[in-house]
PDB file of C-alpha atoms in Angstrom:
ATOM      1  CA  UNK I  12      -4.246   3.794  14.352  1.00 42.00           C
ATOM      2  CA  UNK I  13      -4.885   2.068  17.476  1.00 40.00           C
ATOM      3  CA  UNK I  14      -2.310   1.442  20.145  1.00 39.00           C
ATOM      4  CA  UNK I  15      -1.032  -2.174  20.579  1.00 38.00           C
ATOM      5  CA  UNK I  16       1.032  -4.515  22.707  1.00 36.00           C
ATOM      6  CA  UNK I  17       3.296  -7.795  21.385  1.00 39.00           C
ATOM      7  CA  UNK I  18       0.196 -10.151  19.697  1.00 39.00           C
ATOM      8  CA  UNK I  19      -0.763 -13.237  21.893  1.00 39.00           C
ATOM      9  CA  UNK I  20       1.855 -15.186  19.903  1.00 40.00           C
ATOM     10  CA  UNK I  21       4.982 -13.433  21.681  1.00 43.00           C
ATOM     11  CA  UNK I  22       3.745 -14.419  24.611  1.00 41.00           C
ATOM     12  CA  UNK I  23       1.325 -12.932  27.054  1.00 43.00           C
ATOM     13  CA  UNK I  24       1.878 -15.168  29.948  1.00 41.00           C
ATOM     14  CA  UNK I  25      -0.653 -17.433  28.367  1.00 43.00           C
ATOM     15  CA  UNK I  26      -0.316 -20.926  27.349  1.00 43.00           C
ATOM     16  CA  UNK I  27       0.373 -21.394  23.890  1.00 43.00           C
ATOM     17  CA  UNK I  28      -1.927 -23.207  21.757  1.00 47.00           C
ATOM     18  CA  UNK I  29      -1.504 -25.119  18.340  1.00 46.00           C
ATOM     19  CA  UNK I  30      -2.838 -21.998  16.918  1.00 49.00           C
ATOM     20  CA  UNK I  31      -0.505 -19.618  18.450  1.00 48.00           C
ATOM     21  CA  UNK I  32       2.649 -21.567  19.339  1.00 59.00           C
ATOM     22  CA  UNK I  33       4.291 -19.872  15.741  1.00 75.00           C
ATOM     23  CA  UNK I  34       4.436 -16.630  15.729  1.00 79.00           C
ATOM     24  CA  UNK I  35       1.602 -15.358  13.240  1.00 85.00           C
ATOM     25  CA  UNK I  36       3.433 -13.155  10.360  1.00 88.00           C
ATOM     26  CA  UNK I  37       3.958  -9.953  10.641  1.00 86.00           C
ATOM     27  CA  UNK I  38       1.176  -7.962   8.252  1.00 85.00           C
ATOM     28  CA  UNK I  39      -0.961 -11.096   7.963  1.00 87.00           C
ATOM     29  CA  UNK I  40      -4.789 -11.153   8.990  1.00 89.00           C
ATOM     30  CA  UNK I  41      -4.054 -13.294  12.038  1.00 89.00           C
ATOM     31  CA  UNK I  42      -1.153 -11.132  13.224  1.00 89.00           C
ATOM     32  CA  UNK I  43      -3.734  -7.945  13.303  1.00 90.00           C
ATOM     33  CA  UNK I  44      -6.540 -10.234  14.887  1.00 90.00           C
ATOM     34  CA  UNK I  45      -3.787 -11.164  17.718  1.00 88.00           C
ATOM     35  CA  UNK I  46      -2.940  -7.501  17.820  1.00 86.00           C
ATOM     36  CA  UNK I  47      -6.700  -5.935  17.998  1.00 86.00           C
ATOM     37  CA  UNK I  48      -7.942  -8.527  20.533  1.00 85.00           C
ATOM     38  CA  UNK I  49      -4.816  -7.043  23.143  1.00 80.00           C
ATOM     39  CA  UNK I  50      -5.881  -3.810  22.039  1.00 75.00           C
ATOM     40  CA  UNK I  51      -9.190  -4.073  23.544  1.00 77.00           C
ATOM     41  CA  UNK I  52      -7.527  -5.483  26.937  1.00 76.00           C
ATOM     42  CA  UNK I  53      -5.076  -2.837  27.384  1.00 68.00           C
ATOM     43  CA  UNK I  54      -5.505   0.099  29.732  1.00 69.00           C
ATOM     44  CA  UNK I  55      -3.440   2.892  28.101  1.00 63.00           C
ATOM     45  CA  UNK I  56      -1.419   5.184  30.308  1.00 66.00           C
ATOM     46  CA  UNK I  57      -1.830   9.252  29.850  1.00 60.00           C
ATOM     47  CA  UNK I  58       1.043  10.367  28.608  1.00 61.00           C
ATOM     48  CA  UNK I  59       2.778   6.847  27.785  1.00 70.00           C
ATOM     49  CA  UNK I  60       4.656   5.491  24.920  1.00 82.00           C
ATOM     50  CA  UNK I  61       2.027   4.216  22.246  1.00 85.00           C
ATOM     51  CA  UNK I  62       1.672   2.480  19.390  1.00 86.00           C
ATOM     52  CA  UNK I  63       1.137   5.894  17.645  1.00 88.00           C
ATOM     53  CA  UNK I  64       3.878   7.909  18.647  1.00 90.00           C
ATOM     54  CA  UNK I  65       6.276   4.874  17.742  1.00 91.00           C
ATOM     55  CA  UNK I  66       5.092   4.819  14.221  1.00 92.00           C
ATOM     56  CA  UNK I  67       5.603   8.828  13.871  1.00 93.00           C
ATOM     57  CA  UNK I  68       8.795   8.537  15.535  1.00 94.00           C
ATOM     58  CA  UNK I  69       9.780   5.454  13.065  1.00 93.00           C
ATOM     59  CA  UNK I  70       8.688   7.667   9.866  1.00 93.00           C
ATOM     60  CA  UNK I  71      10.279  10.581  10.792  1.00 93.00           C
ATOM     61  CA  UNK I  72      13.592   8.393  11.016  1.00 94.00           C
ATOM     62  CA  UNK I  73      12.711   6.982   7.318  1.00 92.00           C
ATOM     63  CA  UNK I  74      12.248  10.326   5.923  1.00 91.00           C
ATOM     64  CA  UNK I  75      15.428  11.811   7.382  1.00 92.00           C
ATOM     65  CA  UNK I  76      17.413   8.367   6.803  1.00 91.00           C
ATOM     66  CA  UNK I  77      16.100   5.609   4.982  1.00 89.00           C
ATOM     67  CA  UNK I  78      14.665   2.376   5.813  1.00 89.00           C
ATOM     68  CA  UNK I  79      18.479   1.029   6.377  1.00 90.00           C
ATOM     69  CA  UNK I  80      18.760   3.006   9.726  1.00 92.00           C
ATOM     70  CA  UNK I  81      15.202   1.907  10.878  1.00 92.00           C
ATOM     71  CA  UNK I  82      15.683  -0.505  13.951  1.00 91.00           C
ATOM     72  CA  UNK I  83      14.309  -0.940  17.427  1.00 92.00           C
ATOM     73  CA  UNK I  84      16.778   0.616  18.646  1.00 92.00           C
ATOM     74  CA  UNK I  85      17.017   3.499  16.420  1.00 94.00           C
ATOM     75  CA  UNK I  86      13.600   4.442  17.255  1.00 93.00           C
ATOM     76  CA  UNK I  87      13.607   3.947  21.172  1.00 92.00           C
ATOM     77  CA  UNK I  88      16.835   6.152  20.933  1.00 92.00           C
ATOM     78  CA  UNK I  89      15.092   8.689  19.433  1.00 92.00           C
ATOM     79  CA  UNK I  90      11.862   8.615  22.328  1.00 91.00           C
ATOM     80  CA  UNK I  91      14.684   8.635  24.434  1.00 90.00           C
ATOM     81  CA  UNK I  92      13.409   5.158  25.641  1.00 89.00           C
ATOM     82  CA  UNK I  93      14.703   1.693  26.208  1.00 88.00           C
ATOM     83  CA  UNK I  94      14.701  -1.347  23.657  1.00 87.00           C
ATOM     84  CA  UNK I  95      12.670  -3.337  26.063  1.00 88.00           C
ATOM     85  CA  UNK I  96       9.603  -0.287  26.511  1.00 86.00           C
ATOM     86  CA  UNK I  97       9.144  -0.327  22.585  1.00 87.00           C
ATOM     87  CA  UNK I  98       9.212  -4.231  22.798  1.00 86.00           C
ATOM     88  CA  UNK I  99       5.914  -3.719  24.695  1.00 84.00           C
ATOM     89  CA  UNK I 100       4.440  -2.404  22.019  1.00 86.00           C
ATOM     90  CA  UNK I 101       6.279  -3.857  18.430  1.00 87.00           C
ATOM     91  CA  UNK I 102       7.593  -7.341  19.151  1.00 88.00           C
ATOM     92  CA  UNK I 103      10.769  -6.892  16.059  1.00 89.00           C
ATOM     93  CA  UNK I 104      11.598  -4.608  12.973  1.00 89.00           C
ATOM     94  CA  UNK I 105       9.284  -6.189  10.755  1.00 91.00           C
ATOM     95  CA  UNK I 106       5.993  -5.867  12.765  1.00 91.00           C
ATOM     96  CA  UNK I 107       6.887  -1.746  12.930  1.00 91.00           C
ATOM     97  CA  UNK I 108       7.522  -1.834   8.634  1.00 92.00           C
ATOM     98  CA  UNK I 109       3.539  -3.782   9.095  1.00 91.00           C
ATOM     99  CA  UNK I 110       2.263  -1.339  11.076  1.00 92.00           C
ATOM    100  CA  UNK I 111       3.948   1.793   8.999  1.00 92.00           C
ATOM    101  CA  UNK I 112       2.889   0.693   6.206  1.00 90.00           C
ATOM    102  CA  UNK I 113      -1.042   0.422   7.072  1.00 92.00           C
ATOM    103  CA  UNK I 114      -0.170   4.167   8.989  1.00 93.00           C
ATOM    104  CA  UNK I 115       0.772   5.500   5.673  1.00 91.00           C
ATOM    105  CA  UNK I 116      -2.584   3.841   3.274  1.00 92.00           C
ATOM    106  CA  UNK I 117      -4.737   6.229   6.256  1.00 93.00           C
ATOM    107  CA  UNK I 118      -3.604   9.197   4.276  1.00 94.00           C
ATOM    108  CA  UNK I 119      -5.641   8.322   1.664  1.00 95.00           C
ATOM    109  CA  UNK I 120      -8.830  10.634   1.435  1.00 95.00           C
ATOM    110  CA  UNK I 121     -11.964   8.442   0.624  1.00 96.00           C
ATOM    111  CA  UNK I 122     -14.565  11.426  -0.269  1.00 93.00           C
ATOM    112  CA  UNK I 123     -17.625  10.976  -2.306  1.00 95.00           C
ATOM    113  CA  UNK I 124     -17.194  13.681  -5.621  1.00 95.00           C
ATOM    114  CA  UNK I 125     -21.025  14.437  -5.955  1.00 94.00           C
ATOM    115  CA  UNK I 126     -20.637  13.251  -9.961  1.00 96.00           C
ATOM    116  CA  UNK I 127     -21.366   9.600  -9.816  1.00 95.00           C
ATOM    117  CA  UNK I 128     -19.407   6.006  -9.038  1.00 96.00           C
ATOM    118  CA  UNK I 129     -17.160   7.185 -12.218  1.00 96.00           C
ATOM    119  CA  UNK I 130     -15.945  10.602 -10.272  1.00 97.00           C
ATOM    120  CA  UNK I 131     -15.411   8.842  -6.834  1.00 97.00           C
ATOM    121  CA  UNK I 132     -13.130   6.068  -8.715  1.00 97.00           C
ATOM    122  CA  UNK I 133     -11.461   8.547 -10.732  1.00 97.00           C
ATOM    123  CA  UNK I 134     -10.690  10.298  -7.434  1.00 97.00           C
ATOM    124  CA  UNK I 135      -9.982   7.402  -5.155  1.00 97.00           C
ATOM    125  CA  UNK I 136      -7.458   6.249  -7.706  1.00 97.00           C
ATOM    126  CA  UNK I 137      -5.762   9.144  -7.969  1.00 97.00           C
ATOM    127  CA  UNK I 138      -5.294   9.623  -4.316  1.00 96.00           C
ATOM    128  CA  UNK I 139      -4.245   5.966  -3.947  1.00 95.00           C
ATOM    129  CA  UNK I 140      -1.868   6.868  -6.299  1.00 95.00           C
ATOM    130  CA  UNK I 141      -0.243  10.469  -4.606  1.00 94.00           C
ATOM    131  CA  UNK I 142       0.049   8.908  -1.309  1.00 93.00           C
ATOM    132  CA  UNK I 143       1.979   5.779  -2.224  1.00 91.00           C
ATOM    133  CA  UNK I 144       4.103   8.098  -4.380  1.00 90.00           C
ATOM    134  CA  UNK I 145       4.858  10.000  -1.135  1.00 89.00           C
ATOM    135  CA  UNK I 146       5.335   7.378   1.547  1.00 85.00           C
ATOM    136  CA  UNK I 147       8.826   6.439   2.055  1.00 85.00           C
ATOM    137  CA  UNK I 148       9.079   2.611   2.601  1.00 84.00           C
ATOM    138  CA  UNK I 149      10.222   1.190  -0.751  1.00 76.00           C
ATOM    139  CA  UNK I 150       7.643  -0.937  -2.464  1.00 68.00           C
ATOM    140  CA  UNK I 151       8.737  -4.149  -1.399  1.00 64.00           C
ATOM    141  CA  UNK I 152       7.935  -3.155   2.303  1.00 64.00           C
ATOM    142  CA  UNK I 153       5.000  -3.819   4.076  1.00 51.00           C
ATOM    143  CA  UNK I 154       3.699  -6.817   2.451  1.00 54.00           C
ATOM    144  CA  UNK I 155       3.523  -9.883   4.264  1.00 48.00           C
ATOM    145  CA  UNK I 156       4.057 -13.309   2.419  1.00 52.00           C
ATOM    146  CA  UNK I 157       0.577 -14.251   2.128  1.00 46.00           C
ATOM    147  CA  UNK I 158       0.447 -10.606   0.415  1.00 49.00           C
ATOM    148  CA  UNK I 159      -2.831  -9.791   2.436  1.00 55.00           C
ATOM    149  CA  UNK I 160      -3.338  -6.242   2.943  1.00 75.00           C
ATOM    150  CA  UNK I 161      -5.094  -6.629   6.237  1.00 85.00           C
ATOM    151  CA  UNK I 162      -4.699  -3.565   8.431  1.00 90.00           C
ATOM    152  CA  UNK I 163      -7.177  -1.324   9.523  1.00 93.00           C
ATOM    153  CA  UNK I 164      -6.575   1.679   7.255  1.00 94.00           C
ATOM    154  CA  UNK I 165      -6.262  -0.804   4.168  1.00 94.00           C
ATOM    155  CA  UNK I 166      -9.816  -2.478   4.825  1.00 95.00           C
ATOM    156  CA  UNK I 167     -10.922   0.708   5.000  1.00 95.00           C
ATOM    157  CA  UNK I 168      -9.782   1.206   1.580  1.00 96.00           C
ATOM    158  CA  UNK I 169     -11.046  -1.964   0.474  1.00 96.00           C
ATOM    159  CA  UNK I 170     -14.695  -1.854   2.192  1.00 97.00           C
ATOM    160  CA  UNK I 171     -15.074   1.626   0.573  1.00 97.00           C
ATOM    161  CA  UNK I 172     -14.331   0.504  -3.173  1.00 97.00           C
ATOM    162  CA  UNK I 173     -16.508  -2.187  -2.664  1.00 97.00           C
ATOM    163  CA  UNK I 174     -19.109   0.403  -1.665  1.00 97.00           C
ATOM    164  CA  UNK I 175     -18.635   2.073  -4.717  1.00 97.00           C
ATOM    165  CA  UNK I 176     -18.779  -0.623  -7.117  1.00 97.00           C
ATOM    166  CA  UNK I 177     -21.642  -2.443  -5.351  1.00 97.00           C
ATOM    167  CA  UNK I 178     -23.970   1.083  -5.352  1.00 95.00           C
ATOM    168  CA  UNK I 179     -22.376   1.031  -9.307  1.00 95.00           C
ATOM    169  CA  UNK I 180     -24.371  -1.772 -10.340  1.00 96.00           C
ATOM    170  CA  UNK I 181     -21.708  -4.232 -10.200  1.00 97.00           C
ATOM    171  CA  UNK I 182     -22.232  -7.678  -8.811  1.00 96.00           C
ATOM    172  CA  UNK I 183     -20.493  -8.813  -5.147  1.00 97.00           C
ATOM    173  CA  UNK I 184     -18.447 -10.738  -7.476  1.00 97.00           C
ATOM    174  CA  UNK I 185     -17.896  -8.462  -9.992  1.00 97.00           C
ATOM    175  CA  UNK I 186     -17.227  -5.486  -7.017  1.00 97.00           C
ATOM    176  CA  UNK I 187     -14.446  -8.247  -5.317  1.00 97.00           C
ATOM    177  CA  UNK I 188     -12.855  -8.527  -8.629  1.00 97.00           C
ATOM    178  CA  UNK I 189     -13.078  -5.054  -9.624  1.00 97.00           C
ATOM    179  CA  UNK I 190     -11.292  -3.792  -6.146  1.00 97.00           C
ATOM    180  CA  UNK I 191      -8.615  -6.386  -6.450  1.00 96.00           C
ATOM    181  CA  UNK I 192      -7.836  -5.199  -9.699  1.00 96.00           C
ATOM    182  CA  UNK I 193      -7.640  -1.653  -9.006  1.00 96.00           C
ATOM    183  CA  UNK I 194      -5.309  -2.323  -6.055  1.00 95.00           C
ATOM    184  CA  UNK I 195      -3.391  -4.065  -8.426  1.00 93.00           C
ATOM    185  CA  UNK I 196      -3.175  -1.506 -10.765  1.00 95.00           C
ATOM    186  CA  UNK I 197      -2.388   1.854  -8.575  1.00 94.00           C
ATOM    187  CA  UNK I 198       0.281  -0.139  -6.333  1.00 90.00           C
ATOM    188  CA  UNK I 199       1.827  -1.771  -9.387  1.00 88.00           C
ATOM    189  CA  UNK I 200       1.997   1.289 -11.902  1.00 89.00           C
ATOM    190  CA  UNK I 201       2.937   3.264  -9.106  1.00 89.00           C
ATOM    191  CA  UNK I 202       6.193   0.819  -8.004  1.00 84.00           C
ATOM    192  CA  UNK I 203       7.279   1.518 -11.270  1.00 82.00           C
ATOM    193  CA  UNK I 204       7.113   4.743 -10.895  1.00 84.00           C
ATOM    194  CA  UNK I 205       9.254   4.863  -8.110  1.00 81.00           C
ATOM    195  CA  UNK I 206      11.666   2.270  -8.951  1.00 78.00           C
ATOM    196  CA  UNK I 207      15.057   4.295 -10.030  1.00 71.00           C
ATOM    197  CA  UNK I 208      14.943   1.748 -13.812  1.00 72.00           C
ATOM    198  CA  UNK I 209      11.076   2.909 -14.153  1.00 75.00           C
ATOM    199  CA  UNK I 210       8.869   5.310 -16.143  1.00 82.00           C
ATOM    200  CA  UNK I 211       8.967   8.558 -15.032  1.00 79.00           C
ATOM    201  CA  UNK I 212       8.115  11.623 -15.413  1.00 80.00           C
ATOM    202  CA  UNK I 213       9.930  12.191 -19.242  1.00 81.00           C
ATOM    203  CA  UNK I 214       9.908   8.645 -20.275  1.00 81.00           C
ATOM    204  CA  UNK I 215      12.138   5.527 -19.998  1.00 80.00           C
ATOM    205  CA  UNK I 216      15.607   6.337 -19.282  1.00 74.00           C
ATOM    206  CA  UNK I 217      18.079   5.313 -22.160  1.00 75.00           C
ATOM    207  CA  UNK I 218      15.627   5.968 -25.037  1.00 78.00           C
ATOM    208  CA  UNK I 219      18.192   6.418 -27.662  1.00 82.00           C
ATOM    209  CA  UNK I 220      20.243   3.179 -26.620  1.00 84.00           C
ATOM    210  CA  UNK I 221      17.237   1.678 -27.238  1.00 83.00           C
ATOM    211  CA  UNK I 222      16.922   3.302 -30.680  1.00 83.00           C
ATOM    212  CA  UNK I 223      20.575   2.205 -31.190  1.00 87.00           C
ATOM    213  CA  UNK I 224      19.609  -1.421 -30.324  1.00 88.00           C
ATOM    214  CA  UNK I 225      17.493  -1.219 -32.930  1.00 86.00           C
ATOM    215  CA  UNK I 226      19.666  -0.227 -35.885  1.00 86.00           C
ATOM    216  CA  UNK I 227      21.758  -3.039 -34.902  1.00 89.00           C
ATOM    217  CA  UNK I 228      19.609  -5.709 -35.375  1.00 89.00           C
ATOM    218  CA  UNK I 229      17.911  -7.271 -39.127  1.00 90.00           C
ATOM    219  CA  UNK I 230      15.687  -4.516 -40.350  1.00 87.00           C
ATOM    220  CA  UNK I 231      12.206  -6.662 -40.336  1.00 90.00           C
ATOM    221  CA  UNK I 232      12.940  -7.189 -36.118  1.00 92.00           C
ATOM    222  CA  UNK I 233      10.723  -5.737 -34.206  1.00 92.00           C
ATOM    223  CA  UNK I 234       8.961  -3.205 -36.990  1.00 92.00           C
ATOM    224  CA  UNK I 235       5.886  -2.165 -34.439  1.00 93.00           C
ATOM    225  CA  UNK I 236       8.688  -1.144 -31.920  1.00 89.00           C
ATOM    226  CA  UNK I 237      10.761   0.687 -34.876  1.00 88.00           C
ATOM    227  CA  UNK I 238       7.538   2.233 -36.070  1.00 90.00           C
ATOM    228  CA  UNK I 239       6.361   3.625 -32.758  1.00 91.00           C
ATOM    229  CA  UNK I 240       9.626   3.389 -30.231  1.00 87.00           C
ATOM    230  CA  UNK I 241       9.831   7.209 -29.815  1.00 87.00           C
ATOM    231  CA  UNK I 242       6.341   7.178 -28.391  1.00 90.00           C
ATOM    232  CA  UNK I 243       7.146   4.064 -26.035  1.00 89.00           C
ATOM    233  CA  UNK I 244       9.653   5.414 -24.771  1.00 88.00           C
ATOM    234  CA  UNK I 245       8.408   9.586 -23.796  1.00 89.00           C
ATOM    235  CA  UNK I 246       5.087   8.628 -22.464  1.00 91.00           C
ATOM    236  CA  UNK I 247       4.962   9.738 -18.944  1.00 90.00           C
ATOM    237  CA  UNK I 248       4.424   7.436 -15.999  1.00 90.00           C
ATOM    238  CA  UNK I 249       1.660  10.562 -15.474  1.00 92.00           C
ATOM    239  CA  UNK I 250       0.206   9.725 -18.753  1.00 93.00           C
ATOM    240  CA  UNK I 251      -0.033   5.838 -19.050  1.00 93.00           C
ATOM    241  CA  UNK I 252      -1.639   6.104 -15.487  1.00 94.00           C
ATOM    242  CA  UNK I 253      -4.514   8.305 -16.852  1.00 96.00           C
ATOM    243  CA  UNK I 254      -4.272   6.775 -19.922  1.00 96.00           C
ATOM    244  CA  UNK I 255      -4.355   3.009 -17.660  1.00 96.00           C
ATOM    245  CA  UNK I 256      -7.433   4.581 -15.327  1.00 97.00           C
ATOM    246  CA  UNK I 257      -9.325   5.422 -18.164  1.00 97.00           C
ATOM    247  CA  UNK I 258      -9.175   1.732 -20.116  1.00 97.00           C
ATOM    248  CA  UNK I 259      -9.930   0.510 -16.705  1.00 97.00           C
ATOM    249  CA  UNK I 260     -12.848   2.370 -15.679  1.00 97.00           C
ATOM    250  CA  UNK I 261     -14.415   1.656 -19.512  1.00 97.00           C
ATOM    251  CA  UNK I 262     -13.961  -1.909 -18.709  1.00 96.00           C
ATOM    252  CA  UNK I 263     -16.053  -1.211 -15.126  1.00 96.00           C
ATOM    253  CA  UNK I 264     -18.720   0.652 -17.157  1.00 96.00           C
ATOM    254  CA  UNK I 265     -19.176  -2.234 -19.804  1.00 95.00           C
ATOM    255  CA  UNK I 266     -20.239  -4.681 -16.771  1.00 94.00           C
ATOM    256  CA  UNK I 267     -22.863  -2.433 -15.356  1.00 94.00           C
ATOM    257  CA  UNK I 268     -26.680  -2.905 -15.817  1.00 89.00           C
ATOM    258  CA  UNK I 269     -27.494  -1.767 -19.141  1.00 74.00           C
ATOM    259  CA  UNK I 270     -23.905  -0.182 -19.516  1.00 60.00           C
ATOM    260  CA  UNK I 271     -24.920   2.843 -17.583  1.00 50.00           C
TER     261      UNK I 271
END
């Protein structure tokens, strides 16, 4: 991750324009244009506060407290800095969850298996999958209202699934629609993984309420559900993922050339 200053839009001592005169969102593809271009102006100091060591400092405060006790403040307290240093570089609270958030998706390891596009999917899934299991924003964070994932580490993501795909056999349309979908799929399984009322590793919590529903209601309600409930509700969140991947990656397969 790159260091940065306050994007253009906070104010640089520059005019502002009808582009710039609202603040671009924090997360959105303008705000990281705004934020790259003063990247490439700035002359970083040896040994100064940077964008980097703000974003360790901020996760390390996450891990050990929770996003609650993430502020400005908390985090220049902790560099043993002021408010107004760290202001240089992250212009509020919500441009450091951005920037945390596209720090965490570099984790991911984007290696080629050897075996084929199948392999390298399978792998790249599963990876997407571990470190947005580990990272400790909650899944609401880091998303910006336009719900473009625009950062550096997450186009790098994106540009090498579409690599994949594309060297697959699959269309540029069929490769953009393919990548969307697998974002899709890892980040939303995966919220419901972590979500406390989600699937986890033994199942649904409050399977035999749900059998107890059941019995309560007319005997010809719901007879699939009755039939297979017990299965609904153990299946692992471990499980439906593989079980999810695999339906997925059948339906990638079907659209190649010749269904190799």
């Amino acid at each position: 991750m790159t260091d940065g200053l306050r994007s253009p839009a906070h104010g640089d001592g520059a005019a502002p324009t009808e582009e710039t005169a609202v603040p671009a969102e924090p997360g959105s593809a303008r705000w990281w244009a705004e934020r790259a271009l003063v990247d490439r102006r700035r002359r970083p100091r040896a040994g100064g506060l940077s964008t980097e060591r703000i974003v360790e400092t901020a996760l390390e405060i996450l891990r050990e407290e929770g996003l609650e006790a993430l502020t400005v403040r908390s985090v220049a307290e902790r560099l043993g800095t002021s408010n107004a240093s760290l202001y240089r570089h992250i212009a509020s609270r919500d441009e450091l969850i951005a920037l945390i958030a596209d720090h965490v998706m570099g984790d991911i390891r984007l290696d080629r298996t050897g075996r084929g596009w199948r392999a390298d999917v399978e792998a790249l899934m599963f990876e997407m999958r571990r470190v947005i299991l580990s990272q400790p924003l909650p899944p609401s964070a880091g998303r910006s209202k336009s719900g473009s994932g625009s950062g550096p580490n997450m186009l790098r993501l994106v540009e090498f699934a579409l690599a994949l795909y594309r060297e697959a056999g699959l269309t540029d349309r069929q490769a953009v629609y393919t990548t969307i979908t697998m974002i899709e799929f890892v980040g939303g399984s995966t919220n419901i993984r972590r979500s406390p009322a989600g699937r986890g590793s033994n199942g649904v919590a409050g399977a035999a309420d749900l059998r107890q529903l059941l019995d309560g209601l007319p005997a010809d309600d719901f007879p699939a559900l009755r039939t297979a409930g017990n299965l609904y509700t153990a299946a692992s969140a471990d499980d439906v993922f593989t079980h999810g991947m695999t339906l997925f990656l059948d339906g990638v397969a079907s659209q190649l050339p010749s269904n190799q």
